[in-house]
Short mmCIF file of C-alpha atoms in Angstrom, two decimals:
data_model
loop_
_atom_site.label_atom_id
_atom_site.label_comp_id
_atom_site.label_asym_id
_atom_site.label_seq_id
_atom_site.Cartn_x
_atom_site.Cartn_y
_atom_site.Cartn_z
CA MET A 103 104.65 108.40 114.32
CA LYS A 104 104.76 108.10 110.46
CA GLN A 105 101.60 106.09 110.00
CA VAL A 106 100.22 104.83 106.60
CA LEU A 107 97.13 103.06 105.65
CA ILE A 108 97.68 99.72 104.11
CA GLY A 109 96.00 98.64 100.94
CA VAL A 110 96.17 94.90 100.03
CA SER A 111 96.37 94.31 96.12
CA ALA A 112 94.86 91.12 95.01
CA ARG A 113 96.03 89.84 91.53
CA HIS A 114 94.97 92.35 88.84
CA ILE A 115 95.85 93.58 85.39
CA HIS A 116 96.48 96.89 83.59
CA LEU A 117 95.78 96.94 79.97
CA SER A 118 96.83 99.25 77.13
CA ALA A 119 94.17 100.95 75.08
CA GLU A 120 95.19 98.71 72.22
CA HIS A 121 94.78 95.48 74.20
CA ILE A 122 91.38 96.65 75.57
CA GLU A 123 90.13 96.87 72.03
CA VAL A 124 91.49 93.50 71.13
CA LEU A 125 90.01 91.81 74.23
CA PHE A 126 86.66 93.63 74.32
CA GLY A 127 86.15 95.04 70.79
CA ALA A 128 86.88 98.23 68.96
CA GLY A 129 86.01 101.43 70.81
CA TYR A 130 85.33 99.61 74.01
CA GLU A 131 85.51 101.74 77.28
CA LEU A 132 85.98 100.22 80.66
CA ARG A 133 83.24 100.92 83.19
CA VAL A 134 84.17 102.01 86.71
CA LEU A 135 83.20 99.50 89.44
CA LYS A 136 84.95 101.31 92.28
CA GLU A 137 87.26 104.22 92.68
CA LEU A 138 90.69 103.29 94.23
CA SER A 139 92.64 105.21 96.80
CA GLN A 140 95.10 106.70 94.16
CA PRO A 141 93.47 109.60 92.33
CA GLY A 142 91.97 108.67 88.94
CA GLN A 143 92.57 104.88 89.37
CA TYR A 144 89.62 102.55 89.44
CA ALA A 145 88.72 98.90 89.52
CA ALA A 146 86.81 98.27 86.36
CA LYS A 147 83.67 96.15 86.05
CA GLU A 148 85.43 94.02 83.36
CA THR A 149 87.59 91.02 84.14
CA VAL A 150 89.74 88.78 81.84
CA ALA A 151 91.23 85.29 82.10
CA VAL A 152 94.92 84.63 82.24
CA VAL A 153 96.45 81.26 81.21
CA GLY A 154 99.86 80.17 82.37
CA PRO A 155 101.75 76.90 81.63
CA LYS A 156 100.16 75.01 84.73
CA GLY A 157 96.98 77.02 85.63
CA ARG A 158 94.70 79.78 84.91
CA PHE A 159 92.76 82.45 86.57
CA ASP A 160 89.34 83.02 85.08
CA LYS A 161 88.37 86.43 86.65
CA VAL A 162 91.29 88.82 87.00
CA ARG A 163 90.02 92.30 87.75
CA ILE A 164 91.16 95.04 85.37
CA LEU A 165 92.36 98.29 86.92
CA GLY A 166 91.91 101.41 84.90
CA PRO A 167 92.42 103.73 83.16
CA ALA A 168 94.44 102.31 80.25
CA ARG A 169 98.26 102.43 80.48
CA PRO A 170 101.11 102.58 78.00
CA HIS A 171 101.81 98.90 78.54
CA SER A 172 99.80 95.93 79.76
CA GLN A 173 100.99 94.44 83.04
CA LEU A 174 99.65 91.53 85.13
CA GLU A 175 100.45 91.78 88.86
CA VAL A 176 100.24 88.46 90.90
CA SER A 177 101.44 87.13 94.13
CA ARG A 178 104.21 84.59 94.35
CA THR A 179 101.47 81.99 95.40
CA ASP A 180 99.49 82.92 92.24
CA ALA A 181 102.67 82.62 90.18
CA PHE A 182 103.19 78.98 91.42
CA ALA A 183 99.56 78.23 90.53
CA LEU A 184 100.09 79.59 86.99
CA GLY A 185 103.39 77.72 86.77
CA MET A 186 105.45 80.79 86.37
CA ASN A 187 108.43 82.46 88.07
CA PRO A 188 108.07 86.32 87.49
CA PRO A 189 110.41 88.65 89.25
CA VAL A 190 109.64 91.13 92.03
CA ARG A 191 109.52 94.48 90.17
CA GLU A 192 108.36 97.97 90.63
CA SER A 193 105.19 98.74 88.53
CA GLY A 194 106.02 99.68 84.91
CA ARG A 195 109.45 97.94 85.01
CA THR A 196 108.51 95.02 82.88
CA GLU A 197 111.64 94.56 80.63
CA GLY A 198 112.66 90.96 80.60
CA THR A 199 109.63 89.76 82.51
CA PRO A 200 107.58 86.75 81.34
CA GLY A 201 104.45 87.02 79.26
CA ILE A 202 101.09 85.31 79.47
CA LYS A 203 97.99 84.67 77.46
CA VAL A 204 95.04 86.95 78.19
CA ILE A 205 91.52 86.06 77.11
CA GLY A 206 88.62 88.62 76.90
CA PRO A 207 85.07 88.19 75.55
CA GLU A 208 85.98 89.44 72.10
CA GLY A 209 89.51 88.25 71.60
CA GLU A 210 92.80 87.17 73.14
CA ILE A 211 96.43 88.33 73.18
CA GLU A 212 99.70 86.69 74.08
CA LEU A 213 101.61 89.23 76.15
CA GLN A 214 105.28 89.04 75.35
CA GLU A 215 106.22 90.42 78.69
CA GLY A 216 104.55 92.22 81.63
CA VAL A 217 103.94 89.59 84.55
CA ILE A 218 105.36 90.77 87.77
CA ILE A 219 105.13 90.40 91.45
CA ALA A 220 104.83 93.94 92.62
CA ALA A 221 107.37 95.26 94.89
CA ARG A 222 105.86 96.57 98.04
CA HIS A 223 105.70 100.29 98.04
CA ILE A 224 104.25 103.45 99.57
CA HIS A 225 102.65 106.22 97.49
CA PHE A 226 103.38 109.64 99.05
CA HIS A 227 101.85 112.99 98.02
CA THR A 228 104.94 115.36 97.61
CA ALA A 229 103.70 117.19 100.77
CA ASP A 230 103.51 114.10 102.85
CA ALA A 231 107.06 113.12 101.69
CA ALA A 232 108.42 116.53 102.43
CA LYS A 233 106.88 116.72 105.92
CA TRP A 234 108.48 113.31 106.80
CA GLY A 235 111.79 113.85 105.04
CA ILE A 236 111.32 110.98 102.65
CA ARG A 237 112.68 110.93 99.02
CA ASP A 238 111.41 109.26 95.96
CA LYS A 239 112.89 105.71 95.51
CA GLN A 240 114.03 105.60 99.18
CA LEU A 241 113.87 102.16 100.69
CA LEU A 242 111.83 102.17 103.92
CA LYS A 243 111.19 99.86 106.86
CA VAL A 244 107.53 99.51 107.82
CA ARG A 245 106.31 97.67 110.97
CA VAL A 246 102.85 96.18 111.24
CA GLU A 247 101.46 95.18 114.58
CA GLY A 248 99.41 92.16 115.53
CA GLU A 249 99.61 88.48 116.20
CA ARG A 250 101.82 88.12 113.10
CA SER A 251 103.63 91.39 113.57
CA LEU A 252 106.61 92.02 111.30
CA VAL A 253 108.83 94.56 109.77
CA PHE A 254 108.78 94.94 106.01
CA GLU A 255 112.08 96.16 104.60
CA GLN A 256 112.66 97.08 101.04
CA VAL A 257 109.51 99.22 100.99
CA ILE A 258 109.97 101.53 98.05
CA ALA A 259 108.92 105.25 98.44
CA ARG A 260 107.10 106.62 95.46
CA VAL A 261 106.65 110.34 95.57
CA SER A 262 104.35 112.39 93.28
CA ASP A 263 101.86 115.23 93.53
CA GLN A 264 99.48 112.79 91.79
CA PHE A 265 99.69 110.31 94.72
CA ALA A 266 97.73 109.84 97.86
CA LEU A 267 99.36 108.47 101.02
CA ASP A 268 98.99 104.71 100.85
CA MET A 269 100.95 101.52 101.28
CA HIS A 270 100.45 98.67 98.85
CA ILE A 271 101.36 95.07 99.66
CA ASP A 272 100.20 91.85 97.91
CA THR A 273 98.11 89.00 99.37
CA ASP A 274 101.12 86.93 100.38
CA GLU A 275 102.59 89.81 102.35
CA ALA A 276 99.12 90.68 103.88
CA ASN A 277 98.60 87.09 105.11
CA ALA A 278 102.16 86.80 106.40
CA ALA A 279 101.62 89.94 108.49
CA GLY A 280 97.93 89.14 109.48
CA VAL A 281 96.70 92.45 108.03
CA THR A 282 93.98 93.60 105.73
CA THR A 283 93.18 96.73 103.83
CA GLY A 284 92.58 99.52 106.28
CA ASP A 285 95.14 98.40 108.72
CA VAL A 286 98.06 100.70 109.61
CA GLY A 287 101.69 100.40 109.21
CA THR A 288 104.37 102.61 110.98
CA ILE A 289 107.48 103.84 108.96
CA LEU A 290 110.45 103.17 111.16
CA SER A 291 113.24 105.73 111.63
CA GLU A 292 116.64 104.42 110.43
CA MET B 251 125.19 85.26 114.74
CA LYS B 252 122.32 83.03 115.69
CA GLN B 253 121.50 81.49 112.37
CA VAL B 254 118.82 79.07 111.66
CA LEU B 255 117.82 77.14 108.55
CA ILE B 256 114.29 77.83 107.23
CA GLY B 257 111.85 75.12 106.37
CA VAL B 258 108.79 76.14 104.31
CA SER B 259 105.66 74.21 105.34
CA ALA B 260 103.06 73.71 102.51
CA ARG B 261 99.56 72.82 103.58
CA HIS B 262 99.64 69.28 105.36
CA ILE B 263 97.67 67.26 107.64
CA HIS B 264 98.50 65.26 110.75
CA LEU B 265 96.13 62.32 111.55
CA SER B 266 95.18 60.26 114.51
CA ALA B 267 95.66 56.45 114.34
CA GLU B 268 91.86 56.09 114.45
CA HIS B 269 91.33 58.51 111.58
CA ILE B 270 94.02 56.79 109.46
CA GLU B 271 92.08 53.60 109.73
CA VAL B 272 88.73 55.34 108.86
CA LEU B 273 90.30 57.02 105.75
CA PHE B 274 92.66 54.10 104.59
CA GLY B 275 91.17 50.86 106.00
CA ALA B 276 91.66 48.95 109.32
CA GLY B 277 95.30 48.17 110.24
CA TYR B 278 96.56 50.60 107.55
CA GLU B 279 100.22 51.84 108.06
CA LEU B 280 101.45 55.08 106.47
CA ARG B 281 104.46 54.55 104.15
CA VAL B 282 107.47 56.90 104.41
CA LEU B 283 107.94 59.20 101.26
CA LYS B 284 110.65 61.46 102.85
CA GLU B 285 112.23 61.93 106.29
CA LEU B 286 111.77 65.48 107.62
CA SER B 287 114.20 67.71 109.48
CA GLN B 288 112.56 66.89 112.96
CA PRO B 289 113.65 63.41 114.22
CA GLY B 290 111.11 60.73 113.47
CA GLN B 291 108.88 62.88 111.41
CA TYR B 292 108.14 62.07 107.77
CA ALA B 293 106.11 63.01 104.79
CA ALA B 294 103.95 60.00 103.95
CA LYS B 295 103.19 58.71 100.49
CA GLU B 296 99.55 59.08 101.14
CA THR B 297 97.43 62.12 100.66
CA VAL B 298 93.78 63.02 101.36
CA ALA B 299 91.31 65.43 100.06
CA VAL B 300 89.92 68.25 102.40
CA VAL B 301 86.64 70.03 101.43
CA GLY B 302 85.77 73.45 102.85
CA PRO B 303 82.65 75.54 102.30
CA LYS B 304 83.96 77.19 99.14
CA GLY B 305 86.80 75.07 97.84
CA ARG B 306 88.69 71.83 98.18
CA PHE B 307 92.34 70.62 97.91
CA ASP B 308 92.59 67.07 96.52
CA LYS B 309 96.03 66.09 97.36
CA VAL B 310 97.04 67.18 100.87
CA ARG B 311 100.16 65.59 102.14
CA ILE B 312 99.92 63.57 105.35
CA LEU B 313 102.82 64.02 107.85
CA GLY B 314 103.55 61.01 110.11
CA PRO B 315 103.72 59.44 112.46
CA ALA B 316 100.17 59.39 113.87
CA ARG B 317 99.27 62.04 116.53
CA PRO B 318 96.86 62.01 119.30
CA HIS B 319 94.60 64.55 117.38
CA SER B 320 94.14 65.22 113.68
CA GLN B 321 95.06 68.65 112.56
CA LEU B 322 95.11 70.39 109.14
CA GLU B 323 97.68 73.17 108.66
CA VAL B 324 96.95 75.70 105.78
CA SER B 325 98.13 79.13 104.89
CA ARG B 326 95.79 82.25 105.05
CA THR B 327 95.67 81.96 101.29
CA ASP B 328 94.61 78.40 101.38
CA ALA B 329 92.08 79.13 104.07
CA PHE B 330 90.49 81.83 101.74
CA ALA B 331 90.36 79.28 98.97
CA LEU B 332 88.58 76.84 101.27
CA GLY B 333 86.25 79.51 102.47
CA MET B 334 87.37 79.35 106.03
CA ASN B 335 88.93 81.69 108.70
CA PRO B 336 91.02 79.50 110.91
CA PRO B 337 93.20 81.19 113.70
CA VAL B 338 96.88 81.39 113.89
CA ARG B 339 97.75 78.74 116.43
CA GLU B 340 100.63 76.83 117.82
CA SER B 341 100.61 73.19 116.58
CA GLY B 342 98.34 70.96 118.98
CA ARG B 343 96.35 73.81 120.29
CA THR B 344 93.23 73.19 118.27
CA GLU B 345 90.50 73.92 120.84
CA GLY B 346 87.75 76.18 119.31
CA THR B 347 89.25 75.92 115.82
CA PRO B 348 87.04 75.05 112.79
CA GLY B 349 86.76 71.56 111.46
CA ILE B 350 86.65 70.19 107.88
CA LYS B 351 85.66 67.17 105.84
CA VAL B 352 88.54 64.85 105.02
CA ILE B 353 88.20 62.19 102.30
CA GLY B 354 90.54 59.21 102.04
CA PRO B 355 90.28 56.24 99.46
CA GLU B 356 88.37 54.04 101.99
CA GLY B 357 86.29 56.45 103.95
CA GLU B 358 85.71 60.13 105.10
CA ILE B 359 85.51 62.00 108.31
CA GLU B 360 84.04 65.33 109.43
CA LEU B 361 86.62 66.74 111.76
CA GLN B 362 84.95 68.75 114.55
CA GLU B 363 88.11 70.94 114.98
CA GLY B 364 91.79 71.04 113.92
CA VAL B 365 92.11 73.51 111.12
CA ILE B 366 94.77 76.07 111.90
CA ILE B 367 97.28 78.51 110.38
CA ALA B 368 100.53 77.38 112.18
CA ALA B 369 102.29 80.11 114.02
CA ARG B 370 105.73 80.57 112.87
CA HIS B 371 108.34 78.89 115.13
CA ILE B 372 111.79 77.60 115.67
CA HIS B 373 112.64 74.15 116.90
CA PHE B 374 115.61 74.15 119.11
CA HIS B 375 117.39 71.29 120.54
CA THR B 376 117.82 71.77 124.37
CA ALA B 377 121.59 72.32 123.71
CA ASP B 378 121.13 74.97 121.05
CA ALA B 379 118.73 76.88 123.25
CA ALA B 380 121.03 76.74 126.16
CA LYS B 381 123.92 77.90 124.16
CA TRP B 382 121.96 81.00 122.86
CA GLY B 383 120.14 81.77 126.09
CA ILE B 384 116.73 80.94 124.53
CA ARG B 385 113.79 79.75 126.74
CA ASP B 386 111.00 77.53 125.59
CA LYS B 387 107.85 79.71 124.46
CA GLN B 388 109.98 82.72 124.15
CA LEU B 389 108.92 85.11 121.24
CA LEU B 390 111.88 85.87 118.90
CA LYS B 391 112.63 88.26 116.04
CA VAL B 392 114.14 86.68 112.97
CA ARG B 393 115.51 88.69 109.95
CA VAL B 394 115.60 87.23 106.48
CA GLU B 395 117.72 88.87 103.96
CA GLY B 396 117.05 89.46 100.15
CA GLU B 397 115.01 91.51 97.74
CA ARG B 398 111.98 90.99 99.96
CA SER B 399 113.97 91.19 103.37
CA LEU B 400 111.89 91.45 106.44
CA VAL B 401 111.83 90.80 110.18
CA PHE B 402 109.38 88.28 111.45
CA GLU B 403 108.28 89.02 114.88
CA GLN B 404 106.24 86.70 117.18
CA VAL B 405 108.36 83.68 116.27
CA ILE B 406 107.83 81.18 119.02
CA ALA B 407 110.65 79.13 120.42
CA ARG B 408 110.02 75.54 120.92
CA VAL B 409 112.72 73.70 123.02
CA SER B 410 113.07 70.05 123.38
CA ASP B 411 115.79 67.35 123.29
CA GLN B 412 113.66 65.77 120.64
CA PHE B 413 113.98 68.66 118.26
CA ALA B 414 116.57 69.64 115.66
CA LEU B 415 117.25 73.35 114.97
CA ASP B 416 114.91 74.54 112.24
CA MET B 417 112.67 77.38 111.61
CA HIS B 418 109.16 76.74 110.24
CA ILE B 419 107.16 79.22 108.25
CA ASP B 420 104.16 78.75 105.90
CA THR B 421 104.01 79.55 102.23
CA ASP B 422 102.46 82.97 102.65
CA GLU B 423 105.33 83.89 104.96
CA ALA B 424 107.94 82.35 102.65
CA ASN B 425 106.56 84.21 99.54
CA ALA B 426 106.28 87.54 101.37
CA ALA B 427 110.05 87.12 102.36
CA GLY B 428 111.14 85.79 99.06
CA VAL B 429 112.77 82.73 100.64
CA THR B 430 112.55 78.98 100.21
CA THR B 431 113.58 75.93 102.14
CA GLY B 432 117.29 75.92 102.93
CA ASP B 433 117.49 79.71 103.23
CA VAL B 434 118.73 81.14 106.46
CA GLY B 435 117.31 83.50 109.14
CA THR B 436 119.14 85.35 111.81
CA ILE B 437 117.73 85.67 115.29
CA LEU B 438 117.90 89.26 116.41
CA SER B 439 119.07 90.28 119.94
CA GLU B 440 116.49 92.31 121.77
#
């Protein structure tokens, strides 16, 4: 049985070092609230507001460390509330995506792009992937059990020796499947 | 191919005749905004507010006609916003479910029970069910295609000569699957 722990991602934002300085002040360093399952990644104590055409969210958690490009990840439900229609994308693939206004305590930015609905995916350490015969970018099917059991298709395998084994879905997907962080999914054989 | 049209249900409320009078005044009759896919069912022009422990929704659509018992149907996402944890239930099975405050223009009620997350289901006319060999209450698997394709399990078949063929899912499920009303699902053979 190829079983993976599920982590549910609520809306969150990754910021570039430059944007952190605009929003929080020159030389500002994010503070760690909580380590995440992926090595080196953390939820920061800091939050920002994001403002779309129809709605806003006042406390969007920043995930650190800084990245090359800022990126806001929302669920489709969140996107409707903001009045936006971002595409489902793999993290980092933000070309052609909509932007949004981001407000921090010391400044604000108008992102030109970077709003996505994150494509569901599984992080594999290279050793886990090798053991199970899974290739980077492979599309997997993952079954979750329960009163709302379902089989997610189009689950992207992401393989790196920097990753820990973990499946990431958003809140819409978690709610549709009736699962929460710490529940388990089973990768189906084709 | 056993294909069914999908209808996405946003949060809505069914009201008893007695509760309609409390909320809108003695002798009040709901007005039809739009006929729904199920014969005789309609979205009313009227809305109510619902107030949970942590949040409220100000414009919840009433679906008519009046029913024996009032029932609020929300998504899991909505339930979090209200600060509630209702169960996933078939429509009408409200015993032991949480209640909620409902506010209309002429009065308010404290429902003692009736808040549910609707279990995904397919309405079959008796003739459709017979043709496809499907029994009332049977649990089905339904695949939806697309960039977020998935297979819903635990889809309840509801068979009646009062029903028209139609699959109902909530907004979390629709968003997780990347579908909207009018898209098509395929019932899988076991």
